[in-house]
Short mmCIF file of C-alpha atoms in Angstrom, two decimals:
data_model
loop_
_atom_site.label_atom_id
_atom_site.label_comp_id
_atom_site.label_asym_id
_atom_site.label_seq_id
_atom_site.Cartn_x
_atom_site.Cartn_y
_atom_site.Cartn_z
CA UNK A 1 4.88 -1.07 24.48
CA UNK A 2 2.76 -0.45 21.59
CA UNK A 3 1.69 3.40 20.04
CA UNK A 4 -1.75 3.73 18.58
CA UNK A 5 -2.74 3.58 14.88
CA UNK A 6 -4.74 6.84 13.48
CA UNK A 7 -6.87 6.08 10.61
CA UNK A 8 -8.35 8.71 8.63
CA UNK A 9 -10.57 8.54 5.64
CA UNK A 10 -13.98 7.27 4.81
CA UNK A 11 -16.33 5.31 6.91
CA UNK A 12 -20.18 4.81 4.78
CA UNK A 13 -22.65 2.11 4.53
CA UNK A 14 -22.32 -0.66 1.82
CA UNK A 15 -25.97 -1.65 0.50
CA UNK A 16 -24.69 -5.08 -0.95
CA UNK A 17 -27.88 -6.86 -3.85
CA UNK A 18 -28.67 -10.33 -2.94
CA UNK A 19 -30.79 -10.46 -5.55
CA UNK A 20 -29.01 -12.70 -8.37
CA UNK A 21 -28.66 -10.77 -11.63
CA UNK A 22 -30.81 -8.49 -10.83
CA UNK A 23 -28.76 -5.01 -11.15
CA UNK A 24 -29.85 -2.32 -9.00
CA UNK A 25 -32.59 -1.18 -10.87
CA UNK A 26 -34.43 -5.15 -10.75
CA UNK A 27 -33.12 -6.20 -7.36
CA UNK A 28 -35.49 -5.46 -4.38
CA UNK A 29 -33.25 -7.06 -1.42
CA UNK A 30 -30.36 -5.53 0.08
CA UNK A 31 -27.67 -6.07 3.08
CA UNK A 32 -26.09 -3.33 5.10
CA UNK A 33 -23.18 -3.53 5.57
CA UNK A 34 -20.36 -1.11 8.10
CA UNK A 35 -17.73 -0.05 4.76
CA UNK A 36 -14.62 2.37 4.60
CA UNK A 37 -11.19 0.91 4.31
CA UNK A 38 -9.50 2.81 6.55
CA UNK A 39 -12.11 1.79 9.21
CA UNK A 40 -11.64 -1.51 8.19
CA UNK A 41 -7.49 -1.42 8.95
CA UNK A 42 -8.85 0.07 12.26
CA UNK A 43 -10.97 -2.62 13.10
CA UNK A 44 -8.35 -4.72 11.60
CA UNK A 45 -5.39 -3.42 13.91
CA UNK A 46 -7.96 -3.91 17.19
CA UNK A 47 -9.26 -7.48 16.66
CA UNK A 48 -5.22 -7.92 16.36
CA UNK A 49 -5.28 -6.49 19.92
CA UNK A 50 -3.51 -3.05 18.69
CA UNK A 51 -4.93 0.27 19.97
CA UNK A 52 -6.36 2.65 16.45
CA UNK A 53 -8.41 5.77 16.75
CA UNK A 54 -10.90 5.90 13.49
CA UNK A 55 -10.74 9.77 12.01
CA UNK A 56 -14.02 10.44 9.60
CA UNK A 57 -17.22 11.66 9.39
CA UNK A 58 -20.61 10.07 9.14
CA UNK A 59 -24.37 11.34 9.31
CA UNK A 60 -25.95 12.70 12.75
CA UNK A 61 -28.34 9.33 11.49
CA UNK A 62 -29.40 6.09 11.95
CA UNK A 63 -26.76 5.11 9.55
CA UNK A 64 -23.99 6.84 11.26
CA UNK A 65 -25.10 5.55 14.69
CA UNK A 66 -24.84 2.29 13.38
CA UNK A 67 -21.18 2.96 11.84
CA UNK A 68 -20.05 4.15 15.32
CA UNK A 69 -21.41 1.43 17.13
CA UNK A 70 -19.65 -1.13 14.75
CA UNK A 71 -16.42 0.47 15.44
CA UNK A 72 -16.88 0.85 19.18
CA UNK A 73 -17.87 -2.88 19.54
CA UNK A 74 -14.12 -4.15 17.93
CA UNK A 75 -12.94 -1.45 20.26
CA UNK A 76 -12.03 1.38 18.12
CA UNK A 77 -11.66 4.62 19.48
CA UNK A 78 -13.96 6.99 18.19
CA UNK A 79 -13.44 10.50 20.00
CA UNK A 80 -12.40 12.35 16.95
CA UNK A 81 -15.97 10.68 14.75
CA UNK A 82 -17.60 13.71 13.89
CA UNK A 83 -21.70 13.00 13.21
CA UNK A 84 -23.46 15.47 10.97
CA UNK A 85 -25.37 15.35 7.80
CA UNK A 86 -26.32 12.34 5.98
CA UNK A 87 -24.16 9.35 5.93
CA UNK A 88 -22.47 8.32 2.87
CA UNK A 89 -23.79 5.05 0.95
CA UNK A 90 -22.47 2.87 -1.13
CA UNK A 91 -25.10 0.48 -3.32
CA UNK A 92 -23.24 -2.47 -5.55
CA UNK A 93 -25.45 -5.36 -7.03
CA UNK A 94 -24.63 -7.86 -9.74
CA UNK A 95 -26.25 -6.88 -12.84
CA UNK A 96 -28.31 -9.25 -15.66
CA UNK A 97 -24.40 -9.54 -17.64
CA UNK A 98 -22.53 -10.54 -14.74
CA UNK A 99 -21.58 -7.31 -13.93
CA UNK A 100 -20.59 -4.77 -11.01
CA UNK A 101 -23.75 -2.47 -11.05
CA UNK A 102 -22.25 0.03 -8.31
CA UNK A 103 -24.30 3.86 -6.81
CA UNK A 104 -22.67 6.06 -4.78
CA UNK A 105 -24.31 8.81 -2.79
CA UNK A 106 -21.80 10.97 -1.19
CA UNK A 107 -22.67 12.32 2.39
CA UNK A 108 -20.80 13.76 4.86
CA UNK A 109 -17.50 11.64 5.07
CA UNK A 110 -16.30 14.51 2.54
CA UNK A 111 -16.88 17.75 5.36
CA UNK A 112 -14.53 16.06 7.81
CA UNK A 113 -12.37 18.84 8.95
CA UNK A 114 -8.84 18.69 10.49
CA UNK A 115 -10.07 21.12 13.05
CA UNK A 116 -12.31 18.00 14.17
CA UNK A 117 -8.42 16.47 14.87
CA UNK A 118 -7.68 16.23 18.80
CA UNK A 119 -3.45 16.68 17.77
CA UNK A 120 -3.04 16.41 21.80
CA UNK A 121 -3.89 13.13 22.11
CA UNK A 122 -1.02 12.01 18.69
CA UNK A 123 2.36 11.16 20.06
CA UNK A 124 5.44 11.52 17.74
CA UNK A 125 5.87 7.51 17.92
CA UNK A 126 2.12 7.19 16.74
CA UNK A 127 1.06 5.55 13.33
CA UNK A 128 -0.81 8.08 10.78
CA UNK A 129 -2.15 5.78 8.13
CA UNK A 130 -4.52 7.48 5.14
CA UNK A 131 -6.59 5.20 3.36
CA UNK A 132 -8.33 7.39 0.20
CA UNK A 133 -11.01 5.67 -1.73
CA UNK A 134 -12.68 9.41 -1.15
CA UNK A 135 -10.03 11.27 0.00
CA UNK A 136 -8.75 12.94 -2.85
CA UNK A 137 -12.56 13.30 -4.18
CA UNK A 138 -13.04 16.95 -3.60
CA UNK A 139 -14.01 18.52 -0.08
CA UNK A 140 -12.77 19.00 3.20
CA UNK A 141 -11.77 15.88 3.64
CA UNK A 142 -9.14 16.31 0.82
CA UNK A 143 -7.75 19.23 2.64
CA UNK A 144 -7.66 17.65 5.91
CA UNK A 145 -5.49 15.23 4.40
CA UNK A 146 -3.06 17.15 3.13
CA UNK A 147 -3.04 19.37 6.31
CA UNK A 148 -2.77 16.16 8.48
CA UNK A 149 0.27 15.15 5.93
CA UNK A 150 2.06 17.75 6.66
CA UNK A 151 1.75 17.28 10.82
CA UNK A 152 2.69 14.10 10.58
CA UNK A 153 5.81 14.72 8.34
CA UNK A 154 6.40 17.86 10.63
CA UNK A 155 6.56 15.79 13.48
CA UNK A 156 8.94 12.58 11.66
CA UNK A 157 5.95 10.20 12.04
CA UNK A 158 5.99 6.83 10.18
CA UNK A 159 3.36 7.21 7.61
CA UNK A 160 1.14 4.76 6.01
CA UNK A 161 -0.60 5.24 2.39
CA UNK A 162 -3.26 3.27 0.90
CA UNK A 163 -4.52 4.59 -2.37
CA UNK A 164 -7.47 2.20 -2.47
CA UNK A 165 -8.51 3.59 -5.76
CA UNK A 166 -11.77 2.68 -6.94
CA UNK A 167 -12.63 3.33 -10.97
CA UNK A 168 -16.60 3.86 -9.90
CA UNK A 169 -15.70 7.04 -8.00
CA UNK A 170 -13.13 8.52 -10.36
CA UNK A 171 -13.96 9.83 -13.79
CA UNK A 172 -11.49 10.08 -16.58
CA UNK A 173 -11.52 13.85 -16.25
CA UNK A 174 -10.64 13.53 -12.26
CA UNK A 175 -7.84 10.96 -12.70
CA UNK A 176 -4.32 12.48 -13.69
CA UNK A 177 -5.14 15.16 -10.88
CA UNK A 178 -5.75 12.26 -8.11
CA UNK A 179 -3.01 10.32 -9.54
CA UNK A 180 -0.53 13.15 -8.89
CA UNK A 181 -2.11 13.36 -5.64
CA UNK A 182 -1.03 9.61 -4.98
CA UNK A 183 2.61 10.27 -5.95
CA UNK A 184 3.08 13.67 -2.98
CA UNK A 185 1.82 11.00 -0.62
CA UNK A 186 4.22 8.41 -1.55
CA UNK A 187 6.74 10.46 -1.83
CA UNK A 188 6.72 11.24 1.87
CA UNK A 189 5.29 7.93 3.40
CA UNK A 190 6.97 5.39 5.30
CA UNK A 191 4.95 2.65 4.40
CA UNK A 192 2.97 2.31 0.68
CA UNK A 193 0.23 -0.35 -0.14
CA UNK A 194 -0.76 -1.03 -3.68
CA UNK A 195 -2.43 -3.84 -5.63
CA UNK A 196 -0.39 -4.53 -8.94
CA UNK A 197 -3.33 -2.69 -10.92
CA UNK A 198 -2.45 0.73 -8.68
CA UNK A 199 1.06 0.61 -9.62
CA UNK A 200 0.33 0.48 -13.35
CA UNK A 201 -1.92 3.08 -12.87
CA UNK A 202 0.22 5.23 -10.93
CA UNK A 203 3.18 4.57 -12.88
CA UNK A 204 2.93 2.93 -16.10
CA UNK A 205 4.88 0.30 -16.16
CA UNK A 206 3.65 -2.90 -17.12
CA UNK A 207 6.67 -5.23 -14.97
CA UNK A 208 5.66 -5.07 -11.68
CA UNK A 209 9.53 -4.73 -10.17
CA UNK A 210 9.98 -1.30 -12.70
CA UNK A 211 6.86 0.23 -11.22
CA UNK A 212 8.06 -0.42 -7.65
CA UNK A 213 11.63 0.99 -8.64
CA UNK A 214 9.32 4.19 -10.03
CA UNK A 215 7.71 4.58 -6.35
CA UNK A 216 10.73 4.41 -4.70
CA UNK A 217 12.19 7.20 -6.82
CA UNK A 218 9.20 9.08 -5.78
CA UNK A 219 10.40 8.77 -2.28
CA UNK A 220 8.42 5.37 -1.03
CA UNK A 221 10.65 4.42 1.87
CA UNK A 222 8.72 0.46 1.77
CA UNK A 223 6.06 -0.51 -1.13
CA UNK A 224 3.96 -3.42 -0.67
CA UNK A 225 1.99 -4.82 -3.80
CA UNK A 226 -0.91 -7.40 -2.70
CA UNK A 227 -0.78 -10.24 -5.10
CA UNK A 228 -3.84 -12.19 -4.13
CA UNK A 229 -3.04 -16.13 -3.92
CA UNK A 230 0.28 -15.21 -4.89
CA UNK A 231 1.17 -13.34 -1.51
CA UNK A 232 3.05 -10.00 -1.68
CA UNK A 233 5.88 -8.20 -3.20
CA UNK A 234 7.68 -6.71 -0.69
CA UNK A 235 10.61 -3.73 -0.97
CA UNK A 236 12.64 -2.27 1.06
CA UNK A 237 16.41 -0.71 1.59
CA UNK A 238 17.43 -1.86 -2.04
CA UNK A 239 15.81 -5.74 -1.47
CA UNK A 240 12.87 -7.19 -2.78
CA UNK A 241 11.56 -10.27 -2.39
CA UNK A 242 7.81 -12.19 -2.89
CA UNK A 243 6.50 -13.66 0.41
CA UNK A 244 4.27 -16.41 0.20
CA UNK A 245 0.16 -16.53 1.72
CA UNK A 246 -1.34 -19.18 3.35
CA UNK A 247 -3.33 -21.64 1.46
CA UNK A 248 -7.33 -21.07 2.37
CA UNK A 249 -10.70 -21.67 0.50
CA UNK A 250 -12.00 -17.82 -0.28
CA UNK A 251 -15.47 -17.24 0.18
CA UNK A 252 -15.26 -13.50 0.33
CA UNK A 253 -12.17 -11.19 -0.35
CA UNK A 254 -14.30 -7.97 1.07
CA UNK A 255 -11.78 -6.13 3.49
CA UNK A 256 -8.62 -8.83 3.13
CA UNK A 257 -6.53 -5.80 1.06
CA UNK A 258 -7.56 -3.45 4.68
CA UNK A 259 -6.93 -6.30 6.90
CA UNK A 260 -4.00 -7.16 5.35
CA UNK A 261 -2.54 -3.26 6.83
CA UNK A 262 -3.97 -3.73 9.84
CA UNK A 263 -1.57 -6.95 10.12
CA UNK A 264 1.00 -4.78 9.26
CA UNK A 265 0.41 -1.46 11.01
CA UNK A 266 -0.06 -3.04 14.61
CA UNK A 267 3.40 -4.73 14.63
CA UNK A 268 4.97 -1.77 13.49
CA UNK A 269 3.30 0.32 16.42
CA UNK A 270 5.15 -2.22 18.46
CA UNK A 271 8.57 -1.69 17.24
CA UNK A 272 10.81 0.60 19.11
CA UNK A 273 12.35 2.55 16.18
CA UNK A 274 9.73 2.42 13.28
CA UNK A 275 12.28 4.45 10.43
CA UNK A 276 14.75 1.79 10.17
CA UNK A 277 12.88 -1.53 9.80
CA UNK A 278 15.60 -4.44 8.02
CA UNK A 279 14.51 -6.55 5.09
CA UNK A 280 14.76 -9.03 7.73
CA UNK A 281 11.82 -7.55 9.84
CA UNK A 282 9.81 -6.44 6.91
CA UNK A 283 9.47 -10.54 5.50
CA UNK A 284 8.34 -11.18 9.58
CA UNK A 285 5.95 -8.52 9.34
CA UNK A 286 4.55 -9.31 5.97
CA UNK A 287 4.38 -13.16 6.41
CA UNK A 288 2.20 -12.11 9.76
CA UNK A 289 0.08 -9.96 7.61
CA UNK A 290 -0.42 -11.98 4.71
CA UNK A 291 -1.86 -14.42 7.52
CA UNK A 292 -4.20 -11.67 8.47
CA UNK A 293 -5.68 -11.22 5.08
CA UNK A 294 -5.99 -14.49 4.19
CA UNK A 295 -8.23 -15.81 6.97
CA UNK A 296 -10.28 -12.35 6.13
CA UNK A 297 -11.09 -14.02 3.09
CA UNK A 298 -13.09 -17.12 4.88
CA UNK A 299 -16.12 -15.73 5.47
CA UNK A 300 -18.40 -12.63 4.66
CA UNK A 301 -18.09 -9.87 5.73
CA UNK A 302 -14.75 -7.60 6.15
CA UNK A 303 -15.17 -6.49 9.60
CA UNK A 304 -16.78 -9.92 11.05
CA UNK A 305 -14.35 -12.35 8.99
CA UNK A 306 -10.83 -10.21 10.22
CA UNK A 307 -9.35 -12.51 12.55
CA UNK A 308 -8.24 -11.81 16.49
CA UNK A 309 -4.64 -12.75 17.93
CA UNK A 310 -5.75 -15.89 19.05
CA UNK A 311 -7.57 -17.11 15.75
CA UNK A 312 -4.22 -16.66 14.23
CA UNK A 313 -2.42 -18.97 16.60
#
């Protein structure tokens, strides 16, 4: 028996340069690509052979036909996608210095209402995981968020948080207010994903193990930190422990962080009582997982490179 996975958050198209050097401003050739981490952990969680539902919005366009259709092909349930507007794009390029030269032209991934939510078709055993490069940019989508929060922890559902931030989207002026926003989510999620750059941000500590202790004073029932090659920090009920990646050749890490959750998410939608996972459990999970993201990491592409059940075998 497995429960589904709801994903909620951004879903946009990633114009990546393949012109060498060339910024955006020299470079003339470009390759669309389907982006949005939380769509990526749902297309993550399917390939795995889970059951997700993607919740966003996109453009009543060509760009957000495409998006849908890129979800619906890994088998992701789309019933609460709501098309209108202009999809959102994303345009990164490599610039003359070696540098990230990134554009972003928000659409309509930021109107997505909680309204547009179909709460009838969540059970109490379901999986609400946010993922928020744009969710706590303002709009509706911030409120629907919060509003969505407050369902889930209504209804004692085992929450997932991402914070995914991204420096390109958030100006100095912006970032205390979406950093506080990061600590009322972890302090009411089952299940928190960081990189080790997220928890200095979010906490200031410079030792990895005090900013994990800081989370879980904020209320983080299980933190995660992503440690590339390294594997990942895991902690939970008082333990904490490192568990070791696969060796691979990267070619691409695009998605592996989103992959990575989906590794984790769709075994937890498989366990009977999702509150009180053991230490024990947790290393299984995350050793799984760290699999998952690893083999992401392969090829190009985040959605095309995540790996099914049987690639992991």
């Amino acid at each position: 028996m497995s429960n589904k996975v709801f994903c909620i958050g951004e879903l946009l198209i990633d114009f990546i340069g393949k012109d060498i050097n060339k910024g955006l401003a020299q470079g003339t050739n470009f390759e669309k690509k389907a982006g949005g981490a939380p769509a990526n952990v749902a297309a993550s969680i399917c390939k795995l052979g889970g059951e997700a539902y993607f919740m966003g919005q996109v453009g009543n366009d060509a760009f957000g036909t495409f998006l849908v259709d890129t979800l619906e092909k890994v088998n992701i349930n789309t019933e609460m996608v709501v098309k209108s507007g202009y999809t959102t794009l994303a345009f990164v390029a490599i610039d003359e210095n070696g540098e990230r030269d990134f554009e972003f032209h928000r659409g309509s991934d930021g109107m997505y209402e909680f309204s547009s939510i179909d709460t009838a078709k969540i059970s109490k055993d379901d999986i609400i995981h946010f993922g928020s490069a744009t969710g706590f940019l303002e709009g509706k989508l911030k409120d629907t968020y919060f509003k969505l929060l407050k369902y889930a922890n209504e209804n004692n559902m085992f929450v997932s948080f991402d914070p995914n931030y991204r420096d390109a989207l958030i100006s100095d002026d912006m970032l205390d207010s979406v950093v506080e926003d990061y600590k009322k989510f972890i302090s009411v999620s089952d299940f928190v994903k960081l990189s080790d750059e997220e928890i200095m941000l979010i906490t200031k500590e410079e030792r990895l193990e005090d900013g994990v202790k800081i989370l879980h004073e904020i209320g983080a029932k299980t933190v995660a930190v992503t440690l590339g090659s390294k594997g990942t920090l895991i902690s939970s009920n008082g333990q904490m422990n490192i568990i070791p990646s696969i060796k691979i050749k990267q070619v691409d890490s695009t998605g592996a962080g989103d992959a990575f959750v989906g590794g984790v998410l769709k075994q937890v939608a498989q366990m009977q009582d999702k509150k009180n996972i053991s230490m024990e459990q947790w290393e299984t999970i995350i050793t799984y997982a760290n699999k998952v993201g690893a083999i992401t990491c392969t090829n190009y592409g985040a959605i095309d490179s995540m790996p099914t059940e049987k690639e992991l075998q």
